[in-house]
CSV table of C-alpha atoms in Angstrom, one decimal:
chain,number,residue,atom,x,y,z
A,1,MET,CA,12.3,-29.2,16.4
A,2,GLN,CA,12.0,-27.2,13.2
A,3,SER,CA,13.4,-29.2,10.3
A,4,THR,CA,14.7,-26.1,8.4
A,5,GLN,CA,17.5,-25.6,10.9
A,6,THR,CA,20.7,-27.7,11.0
A,7,PRO,CA,21.0,-30.0,14.0
A,8,LEU,CA,23.9,-28.0,15.4
A,9,ARG,CA,21.8,-24.8,15.1
A,10,GLN,CA,19.0,-26.5,16.9
A,11,VAL,CA,21.3,-27.5,19.8
A,12,VAL,CA,22.6,-23.9,20.0
A,13,ASN,CA,19.0,-22.6,20.2
A,14,LEU,CA,18.4,-25.1,23.0
A,15,ARG,CA,21.5,-23.9,24.8
A,16,GLU,CA,20.5,-20.3,24.4
A,17,ASN,CA,17.1,-21.1,26.2
A,18,ILE,CA,19.0,-22.9,28.9
A,19,LYS,CA,21.2,-19.9,29.4
A,20,THR,CA,18.2,-17.6,29.6
A,21,ILE,CA,16.5,-19.7,32.3
A,22,SER,CA,19.8,-20.0,34.3
A,23,THR,CA,20.2,-16.2,34.2
A,24,ILE,CA,16.6,-15.7,35.4
A,25,ALA,CA,17.1,-18.4,38.2
A,26,PHE,CA,20.1,-16.4,39.3
A,27,GLN,CA,18.0,-13.1,39.3
A,28,VAL,CA,15.2,-14.8,41.3
A,29,ASN,CA,17.8,-15.9,43.9
A,30,LEU,CA,19.1,-12.4,44.3
A,31,LEU,CA,15.5,-11.0,44.4
A,32,GLY,CA,14.7,-13.5,47.1
A,33,LEU,CA,17.8,-12.6,49.1
A,34,ASN,CA,16.8,-8.9,48.8
A,35,ALA,CA,13.2,-9.7,49.8
A,36,ILE,CA,14.4,-11.6,52.9
A,37,LEU,CA,16.4,-8.6,54.0
A,38,LEU,CA,13.5,-6.2,53.3
A,39,ALA,CA,11.1,-8.5,55.3
A,40,LYS,CA,13.5,-8.5,58.3
A,41,GLN,CA,13.8,-4.7,58.1
A,42,PHE,CA,10.0,-4.3,58.1
A,43,GLY,CA,9.5,-6.6,61.1
A,44,GLU,CA,6.4,-8.5,62.2
A,45,VAL,CA,4.1,-7.3,59.4
A,46,ALA,CA,6.4,-8.8,56.7
A,47,ARG,CA,7.2,-12.1,58.4
A,48,GLY,CA,5.0,-14.1,56.0
A,49,PHE,CA,6.7,-12.4,53.1
A,50,GLY,CA,10.1,-13.4,54.4
A,51,VAL,CA,9.0,-17.1,54.7
A,52,ILE,CA,7.8,-17.0,51.1
A,53,SER,CA,10.9,-15.3,49.8
A,54,THR,CA,12.9,-18.2,51.3
A,55,GLU,CA,10.8,-20.6,49.4
A,56,LEU,CA,11.4,-18.6,46.2
A,57,ARG,CA,15.2,-18.9,46.7
A,58,ALA,CA,14.8,-22.6,47.1
A,59,PHE,CA,12.8,-22.7,43.9
A,60,SER,CA,15.5,-20.8,42.0
A,61,ARG,CA,18.2,-23.2,43.2
A,62,GLU,CA,16.2,-26.2,42.1
A,63,LEU,CA,15.5,-24.6,38.7
A,64,ALA,CA,19.3,-23.9,38.3
A,65,GLN,CA,20.1,-27.5,39.1
A,66,HIS,CA,17.7,-28.7,36.4
A,67,MET,CA,19.2,-26.3,33.9
A,68,GLU,CA,22.7,-27.6,34.8
A,69,ALA,CA,21.6,-31.2,34.2
A,70,ILE,CA,20.0,-30.2,30.8
A,71,SER,CA,23.1,-28.2,29.9
A,72,ALA,CA,25.3,-31.2,30.5
A,73,LEU,CA,23.0,-33.3,28.3
A,74,SER,CA,23.1,-30.7,25.6
A,75,VAL,CA,27.0,-31.0,25.5
A,76,ASN,CA,26.4,-34.7,24.8
A,77,LEU,CA,24.0,-33.7,22.1
A,78,VAL,CA,26.7,-31.6,20.4
A,79,ARG,CA,29.0,-34.6,20.4
A,80,VAL,CA,26.3,-36.9,18.9
A,81,GLU,CA,25.3,-34.4,16.2
A,82,THR,CA,29.0,-33.8,15.3
A,83,GLN,CA,29.5,-37.6,14.9
A,84,ARG,CA,26.4,-37.9,12.8
A,85,LEU,CA,27.6,-35.1,10.6
A,86,CYS,CA,31.0,-36.8,10.1
A,87,LEU,CA,29.4,-40.2,9.5
A,88,ARG,CA,27.0,-38.8,6.9
A,89,LYS,CA,30.0,-37.1,5.1
A,90,ARG,CA,32.0,-40.4,5.1
A,91,HIS,CA,28.9,-42.3,4.0
A,92,ALA,CA,28.5,-39.9,1.0
A,93,LEU,CA,32.2,-40.2,0.1
A,94,LEU,CA,32.0,-44.0,0.2
A,95,GLN,CA,28.9,-43.9,-2.0
A,96,GLN,CA,30.8,-41.8,-4.5
A,97,ALA,CA,33.7,-44.2,-4.5
A,98,GLU,CA,31.4,-47.1,-4.8
A,99,GLY,CA,30.2,-45.9,-8.2
A,100,ARG,CA,33.8,-46.1,-9.5
A,101,SER,CA,34.9,-49.4,-8.1
A,102,THR,CA,33.7,-53.1,-8.0
A,103,THR,CA,35.3,-54.0,-4.6
A,104,ASP,CA,33.0,-55.5,-1.9
A,105,TRP,CA,34.8,-53.5,0.7
A,106,LEU,CA,33.1,-50.2,-0.1
A,107,PRO,CA,29.5,-51.3,0.3
A,108,GLN,CA,30.5,-53.1,3.5
A,109,ALA,CA,32.2,-50.0,4.9
A,110,ARG,CA,29.1,-48.0,3.9
A,111,GLN,CA,26.9,-50.4,5.8
A,112,ARG,CA,29.0,-50.0,8.9
A,113,GLN,CA,28.6,-46.3,8.7
A,114,LEU,CA,24.8,-46.8,8.5
A,115,GLY,CA,24.9,-49.0,11.5
A,116,ARG,CA,26.8,-46.4,13.5
A,117,LEU,CA,24.3,-43.8,12.4
A,118,ASP,CA,21.5,-45.9,13.8
A,119,THR,CA,23.3,-46.2,17.1
A,120,LEU,CA,23.8,-42.4,17.2
A,121,HIS,CA,20.2,-41.8,16.4
A,122,GLY,CA,19.3,-44.0,19.4
A,123,GLU,CA,21.7,-42.0,21.6
A,124,ARG,CA,20.2,-38.8,20.4
A,125,GLU,CA,16.7,-39.9,21.3
A,126,GLN,CA,17.8,-41.1,24.7
A,127,THR,CA,19.4,-37.7,25.4
A,128,PHE,CA,16.2,-35.9,24.4
A,129,SER,CA,14.2,-38.2,26.6
A,130,ALA,CA,16.5,-37.5,29.6
A,131,MET,CA,16.1,-33.8,28.9
A,132,ARG,CA,12.4,-34.0,28.8
A,133,GLU,CA,12.4,-35.7,32.2
A,134,HIS,CA,14.3,-32.7,33.7
A,135,LEU,CA,12.1,-30.3,31.8
A,136,SER,CA,9.0,-31.9,33.2
A,137,ASP,CA,10.4,-31.6,36.8
A,138,ALA,CA,11.4,-28.0,36.1
A,139,TYR,CA,7.9,-27.2,34.8
A,140,GLN,CA,6.3,-28.6,38.0
A,141,ASN,CA,8.8,-26.6,40.0
A,142,CYS,CA,7.8,-23.5,38.0
A,143,LEU,CA,4.1,-24.0,38.6
A,144,PHE,CA,4.9,-24.1,42.3
A,145,GLY,CA,6.9,-20.9,41.7
A,146,THR,CA,3.8,-19.3,40.2
A,147,VAL,CA,1.8,-20.1,43.4
A,148,ILE,CA,4.6,-18.8,45.6
A,149,ALA,CA,4.8,-15.5,43.6
A,150,ARG,CA,1.0,-15.1,44.0
A,151,SER,CA,1.3,-15.8,47.7
A,152,ALA,CA,4.0,-13.2,48.0
A,153,ARG,CA,1.7,-10.6,46.5
A,154,ILE,CA,-1.0,-11.5,49.0
A,155,GLU,CA,1.5,-11.2,51.9
A,156,ALA,CA,2.6,-7.9,50.5
A,157,ALA,CA,-0.9,-6.6,50.9
A,158,TYR,CA,-0.8,-7.4,54.6
A,159,ALA,CA,2.4,-5.5,55.1
A,160,GLY,CA,0.6,-2.1,55.7
A,161,ALA,CA,2.7,1.0,54.9
A,162,GLN,CA,5.6,-1.1,53.5
A,163,GLY,CA,3.3,-3.0,51.2
A,164,SER,CA,4.1,-1.1,48.0
A,165,THR,CA,7.8,-2.0,48.1
A,166,LEU,CA,6.9,-5.7,48.7
A,167,THR,CA,4.3,-5.6,46.0
A,168,ASP,CA,6.9,-4.4,43.5
A,169,THR,CA,9.2,-7.3,44.6
A,170,SER,CA,6.4,-9.9,44.3
A,171,LEU,CA,5.5,-8.5,40.8
A,172,ALA,CA,9.2,-8.9,39.8
A,173,PHE,CA,9.0,-12.5,41.1
A,174,ALA,CA,5.9,-13.2,39.0
A,175,GLN,CA,7.5,-11.7,35.9
A,176,CYS,CA,10.6,-13.9,36.3
A,177,VAL,CA,8.4,-17.0,36.7
A,178,ASP,CA,6.4,-16.1,33.6
A,179,HIS,CA,9.6,-15.7,31.5
A,180,VAL,CA,10.9,-19.1,32.8
A,181,LEU,CA,7.6,-20.8,31.8
A,182,ALA,CA,7.8,-19.3,28.3
A,183,SER,CA,11.4,-20.5,27.9
A,184,LEU,CA,10.5,-23.9,29.2
A,185,ASP,CA,7.8,-24.2,26.6
A,186,ARG,CA,10.4,-23.4,23.9
A,187,LEU,CA,12.7,-26.0,25.4
A,188,LYS,CA,9.9,-28.6,25.5
A,189,GLN,CA,9.2,-28.0,21.8
A,190,ALA,CA,12.9,-28.2,20.9
A,191,THR,CA,13.3,-31.6,22.6
A,192,GLY,CA,10.3,-33.0,20.9
A,193,GLY,CA,8.1,-32.9,23.9
B,1,MET,CA,34.3,-30.5,28.7
B,2,LYS,CA,36.5,-27.5,27.8
B,3,LYS,CA,35.7,-24.2,29.7
B,4,ALA,CA,35.6,-20.7,28.3
B,5,ILE,CA,37.4,-18.3,30.5
B,6,THR,CA,37.4,-14.5,30.1
B,7,LEU,CA,40.8,-13.0,29.6
B,8,TYR,CA,39.9,-9.4,28.7
B,9,GLU,CA,36.7,-7.4,28.7
B,10,GLN,CA,36.1,-3.8,27.8
B,11,GLY,CA,32.6,-3.1,26.6
B,12,SER,CA,31.8,-5.5,23.7
B,13,HIS,CA,35.5,-6.2,23.1
B,14,ARG,CA,36.4,-9.5,24.8
B,15,TRP,CA,38.9,-12.3,24.7
B,16,PHE,CA,38.0,-15.8,25.9
B,17,VAL,CA,40.3,-18.8,26.1
B,18,ILE,CA,38.8,-22.2,25.5
B,19,ALA,CA,41.0,-24.5,27.5
B,20,ARG,CA,41.6,-27.8,29.3
B,21,ASP,CA,39.4,-30.7,28.5
B,22,PRO,CA,39.5,-33.4,31.2
B,23,ASP,CA,37.6,-35.8,29.0
B,24,LYS,CA,40.1,-35.5,26.0
B,25,PRO,CA,41.9,-38.7,25.2
B,26,HIS,CA,45.6,-38.4,26.1
B,27,CYS,CA,46.6,-39.3,22.5
B,28,LEU,CA,45.4,-35.9,21.4
B,29,ILE,CA,47.6,-32.9,22.1
B,30,ASP,CA,45.9,-30.3,24.3
B,31,THR,CA,45.0,-27.1,22.6
B,32,ASN,CA,43.9,-23.6,23.5
B,33,GLU,CA,41.4,-21.8,21.3
B,34,TYR,CA,40.8,-18.1,21.7
B,35,VAL,CA,37.5,-16.2,20.9
B,36,ILE,CA,37.8,-12.5,20.2
B,37,THR,CA,34.5,-10.6,20.2
B,38,HIS,CA,33.8,-7.1,19.1
B,39,ALA,CA,30.4,-5.4,18.6
B,40,GLY,CA,28.5,-8.7,18.2
B,41,GLN,CA,31.0,-10.4,15.9
B,42,ALA,CA,33.6,-12.9,16.8
B,43,LEU,CA,36.8,-14.4,15.5
B,44,LEU,CA,38.2,-17.8,16.6
B,45,THR,CA,41.9,-18.5,16.5
B,46,ASP,CA,43.2,-22.0,15.7
B,47,PRO,CA,39.8,-23.8,16.2
B,48,GLY,CA,41.5,-27.1,16.7
B,49,GLY,CA,41.1,-30.6,15.3
B,50,LEU,CA,38.0,-32.5,14.2
B,51,GLU,CA,38.0,-34.7,17.3
B,52,ILE,CA,37.7,-31.8,19.7
B,53,PHE,CA,35.1,-29.9,17.8
B,54,PRO,CA,32.2,-30.8,20.1
B,55,ALA,CA,34.1,-29.6,23.2
B,56,VAL,CA,35.2,-26.4,21.5
B,57,PHE,CA,31.7,-25.7,20.0
B,58,SER,CA,30.0,-26.4,23.4
B,59,ALA,CA,32.4,-24.1,25.2
B,60,VAL,CA,32.0,-21.3,22.7
B,61,SER,CA,28.3,-21.5,22.9
B,62,GLU,CA,28.5,-21.0,26.7
B,63,VAL,CA,29.7,-17.5,26.1
B,64,ILE,CA,28.4,-16.4,22.7
B,65,ASP,CA,26.0,-17.6,20.0
B,66,PRO,CA,28.5,-19.5,17.7
B,67,ALA,CA,26.7,-17.9,14.8
B,68,GLN,CA,28.7,-14.8,15.7
B,69,VAL,CA,31.9,-16.5,14.7
B,70,GLY,CA,32.2,-15.2,11.2
B,71,GLN,CA,36.0,-15.5,10.9
B,72,ILE,CA,38.7,-18.0,11.8
B,73,PHE,CA,42.4,-17.2,12.1
B,74,ALA,CA,44.6,-20.2,11.4
B,75,SER,CA,48.2,-19.6,12.5
B,76,HIS,CA,49.3,-22.4,10.2
B,77,GLN,CA,48.2,-25.6,8.5
B,78,ASP,CA,48.6,-28.3,11.2
B,79,PRO,CA,45.7,-30.7,11.9
B,80,ASP,CA,45.5,-29.7,15.5
B,81,VAL,CA,45.0,-26.1,14.3
B,82,ILE,CA,42.4,-26.3,11.5
B,83,SER,CA,41.2,-29.8,10.7
B,84,SER,CA,37.8,-28.9,12.2
B,85,LEU,CA,37.2,-26.3,9.5
B,86,ALA,CA,34.7,-28.5,7.6
B,87,LEU,CA,32.5,-28.7,10.8
B,88,TRP,CA,32.6,-25.0,11.5
B,89,LEU,CA,31.5,-24.5,7.8
B,90,GLU,CA,28.6,-26.9,8.3
B,91,PHE,CA,27.4,-24.6,11.0
B,92,ASN,CA,28.2,-21.3,9.2
B,93,PRO,CA,28.8,-21.8,5.4
B,94,ASP,CA,29.7,-18.1,5.1
B,95,LEU,CA,32.6,-18.4,7.5
B,96,ARG,CA,36.0,-17.0,6.3
B,97,CYS,CA,39.4,-18.4,7.3
B,98,HIS,CA,42.5,-16.3,7.3
B,99,VAL,CA,45.7,-18.2,6.7
B,100,SER,CA,49.1,-17.8,5.0
B,101,GLY,CA,48.8,-17.7,1.2
B,102,LEU,CA,51.2,-20.7,1.3
B,103,TRP,CA,48.5,-22.9,2.7
B,104,LYS,CA,45.5,-21.7,0.7
B,105,SER,CA,45.3,-24.7,-1.5
B,106,PHE,CA,46.3,-27.2,1.2
B,107,ILE,CA,43.7,-26.4,3.9
B,108,PRO,CA,40.7,-27.2,1.6
B,109,HIS,CA,41.7,-30.8,2.1
B,110,PHE,CA,40.2,-30.3,5.6
B,111,GLY,CA,37.2,-28.3,4.2
B,112,GLY,CA,36.3,-25.0,2.6
B,113,ASP,CA,37.1,-23.7,-0.9
B,114,GLU,CA,38.6,-20.6,-2.6
B,115,HIS,CA,35.8,-18.4,-1.1
B,116,THR,CA,36.4,-19.7,2.4
B,117,LEU,CA,40.2,-19.2,2.5
B,118,LEU,CA,41.6,-15.7,2.6
B,119,SER,CA,45.3,-15.5,2.0
B,120,ILE,CA,47.5,-13.5,4.3
B,121,ALA,CA,50.5,-12.1,2.4
B,122,ASP,CA,54.0,-12.9,3.7
B,123,ASP,CA,54.5,-9.5,5.4
B,124,GLY,CA,51.2,-9.7,7.3
B,125,ALA,CA,47.8,-8.0,7.1
B,126,ASP,CA,45.1,-6.3,9.1
B,127,ILE,CA,42.0,-8.3,9.8
B,128,ASP,CA,38.8,-6.3,10.4
B,129,LEU,CA,36.6,-7.5,13.2
B,130,HIS,CA,33.5,-5.3,12.8
B,131,GLY,CA,35.6,-2.1,12.7
B,132,HIS,CA,38.3,-3.3,15.1
B,133,PRO,CA,41.6,-4.0,13.5
B,134,LEU,CA,43.6,-7.2,14.5
B,135,HIS,CA,47.1,-7.6,13.1
B,136,ALA,CA,48.4,-10.8,11.5
B,137,ILE,CA,52.1,-10.7,12.3
B,138,PRO,CA,54.6,-12.8,10.4
B,139,ALA,CA,56.2,-15.7,12.3
B,140,HIS,CA,57.4,-17.7,9.4
B,141,TYR,CA,59.4,-20.9,10.2
B,142,LEU,CA,58.2,-20.7,13.8
B,143,HIS,CA,57.4,-23.5,13.2
B,144,SER,CA,55.6,-23.6,9.9
B,145,SER,CA,57.1,-22.0,6.7
B,146,GLY,CA,53.9,-20.0,6.4
B,147,ASN,CA,53.1,-18.9,10.0
B,148,PHE,CA,51.3,-15.9,11.6
B,149,HIS,CA,50.5,-14.6,15.0
B,150,LEU,CA,47.6,-12.3,15.9
B,151,TRP,CA,48.1,-9.0,17.7
B,152,ASP,CA,45.3,-7.1,19.4
B,153,ALA,CA,46.7,-3.6,20.2
B,154,LYS,CA,43.6,-2.6,22.2
B,155,ALA,CA,43.6,-5.7,24.5
B,156,GLN,CA,47.5,-5.9,24.3
B,157,ILE,CA,47.1,-9.6,23.8
B,158,LEU,CA,49.3,-11.6,21.3
B,159,PHE,CA,48.1,-14.9,20.1
B,160,SER,CA,51.4,-16.6,19.5
B,161,GLY,CA,50.5,-20.0,18.0
B,162,ASP,CA,53.2,-22.6,18.8
B,163,ILE,CA,55.6,-19.9,20.2
B,164,GLY,CA,55.3,-20.1,24.0
B,165,ALA,CA,53.7,-23.6,23.8
B,166,ALA,CA,54.4,-26.0,26.7
B,167,MET,CA,53.7,-29.7,27.0
B,168,LEU,CA,52.3,-29.6,30.5
B,169,PRO,CA,51.9,-32.8,32.6
B,170,HIS,CA,48.4,-34.0,33.0
B,171,ASP,CA,48.3,-32.9,36.6
B,172,GLN,CA,49.5,-29.4,35.8
B,173,GLN,CA,46.6,-27.7,34.1
B,174,GLU,CA,46.8,-24.1,35.2
B,175,ILE,CA,45.6,-21.5,32.7
B,176,PHE,CA,48.3,-18.9,33.5
B,177,VAL,CA,52.0,-19.4,34.1
B,178,ARG,CA,52.5,-19.1,37.9
B,179,ASP,CA,56.2,-20.1,38.3
B,180,PHE,CA,58.2,-19.2,35.2
B,181,ALA,CA,61.3,-21.3,36.0
B,182,GLN,CA,59.1,-24.3,36.7
B,183,HIS,CA,56.9,-23.8,33.7
B,184,ILE,CA,59.6,-23.2,31.1
B,185,ARG,CA,61.1,-26.7,31.5
B,186,HIS,CA,57.9,-28.0,29.8
B,187,ALA,CA,58.5,-25.5,26.9
B,188,GLU,CA,62.1,-26.1,26.2
B,189,GLY,CA,62.1,-29.4,24.3
B,190,PHE,CA,59.2,-28.3,22.2
B,191,HIS,CA,60.9,-25.1,21.1
B,192,ARG,CA,64.2,-26.7,20.5
B,193,ARG,CA,62.7,-29.3,18.2
B,194,TRP,CA,59.8,-27.5,16.5
B,195,MET,CA,61.3,-24.1,15.8
B,196,GLY,CA,63.5,-24.6,12.8
B,197,SER,CA,65.3,-21.3,12.4
B,198,ASN,CA,67.5,-19.3,14.9
B,199,SER,CA,67.4,-16.2,12.6
B,200,ALA,CA,63.6,-16.3,12.3
B,201,LYS,CA,63.4,-16.7,16.1
B,202,ARG,CA,65.8,-13.8,16.7
B,203,ASP,CA,63.8,-11.6,14.3
B,204,TRP,CA,60.5,-12.5,16.1
B,205,CYS,CA,62.0,-11.8,19.5
B,206,GLU,CA,63.1,-8.4,18.4
B,207,ARG,CA,59.7,-7.5,17.0
B,208,ALA,CA,57.8,-9.0,20.0
B,209,ALA,CA,60.0,-7.1,22.5
B,210,LYS,CA,58.8,-3.8,21.0
B,211,LEU,CA,55.1,-4.6,21.5
B,212,PRO,CA,53.4,-3.7,24.8
B,213,ILE,CA,52.2,-7.2,25.3
B,214,ASP,CA,50.1,-7.8,28.4
B,215,MET,CA,49.3,-11.5,27.7
B,216,LEU,CA,51.1,-13.9,25.4
B,217,CYS,CA,48.7,-16.6,24.5
B,218,PRO,CA,50.0,-19.8,23.0
B,219,GLN,CA,48.0,-22.6,21.3
B,220,HIS,CA,49.3,-25.2,23.9
B,221,GLY,CA,50.0,-24.8,27.6
B,222,ALA,CA,49.7,-21.9,29.9
B,223,ILE,CA,49.3,-18.1,29.1
B,224,TYR,CA,52.2,-15.7,30.0
B,225,GLN,CA,51.2,-12.4,31.5
B,226,GLY,CA,52.8,-9.3,33.0
B,227,ASP,CA,56.6,-9.7,33.5
B,228,ASP,CA,56.6,-13.3,32.4
B,229,VAL,CA,56.0,-12.1,28.8
B,230,MET,CA,59.4,-10.4,28.6
B,231,ARG,CA,60.9,-13.2,30.6
B,232,PHE,CA,59.7,-15.6,27.9
B,233,ILE,CA,60.9,-13.5,25.0
B,234,ASN,CA,64.4,-13.2,26.6
B,235,TRP,CA,64.5,-16.9,27.3
B,236,LEU,CA,63.5,-17.7,23.7
B,237,ASP,CA,66.1,-15.3,22.4
B,238,GLU,CA,68.8,-17.2,24.3
B,239,LEU,CA,67.6,-20.7,23.3
B,240,LYS,CA,69.3,-22.5,20.5
B,241,VAL,CA,66.7,-24.1,18.3
B,242,GLY,CA,66.4,-26.3,15.3
B,243,LEU,CA,69.6,-27.0,13.2
B,244,PHE,CA,72.6,-24.8,13.7
């Protein structure tokens, strides 16, 4: 994560990438559905393309599930970052008050805030770690998606006169997968992976 | 987590309600926040308390980049309305908050300074959202002594703060009023106690009845739409509130 951004801004960027991937996963699902219908329409020559399109829809659903899980974790991250923000503010206020008072209570209260900050730091790291696990699975899923998109293009070549329509569809698949991979890379960086 | 639900959409002009948090502790009153967007900029009404900031922030970021929120409209000074201001300012230090001039020096106890807080004069003001005018309408003594509602003539939506609020049971969490007679029972006690002035209430009812309101959106409870808006205004007009 870039240190110049505030923690909440970092979480927002992360969520923007999640939204991008979820939108693409939805598009792939629609493309897949359309491709299955096309393959049915074109009959025997496009049967292989139809099978591959079914696989692409399964890929998009799995990807969407990973994004939902990461999105839920990012909500927890907003909570953790907000609490850290509040604790830091309280800590700074206690520190100010400490300079004007001799009571023991203020340093003790400040220590408690530091302890809570440590706990929250641990929660933050755990959340990132859980996100990285989902991202790793999503990445593998995507590599599989790349292979399927390539296979779709090969199958399109066997589809004779209907080939150009199917080639266009397979290129759209490949583009979607490339965009997802780029967004996954950004997410990986943002989660410290 | 709270959900963002679209209430109105025409081009870039949109209203979302941020409502219903199943994870919220019961000790906190449930609140509705509204996000109004126009041409890439957004205004948030009564952003809520400190404790619910994570839920509101997450729900807002589901539908827009929260950096678009450049303005906040605070109907009045209560903690469930505006005590999260300091956190919104952490995210966007250039944020501006519109509030009754009466509360301009009180709200900085929650956060912000003289640059953040923009006073609304007693007789109301227009608030510019990237070229689209929103109207801060006086609702003083309903319940706060410095109180405003926000009228959007294009969307025909009135954000009515505590007017129209209902204390819904935990198992009744609908976003819109479905059965007015059933619903209004949950609003009656609230209005009788919190609204201090019958003459202020009558004046508000007369002004509200002249507006072509499609949705009346309170800070608590369900949203009134269609015929239920006028039903509510008539009901409130008849209700004896506060001291008399």
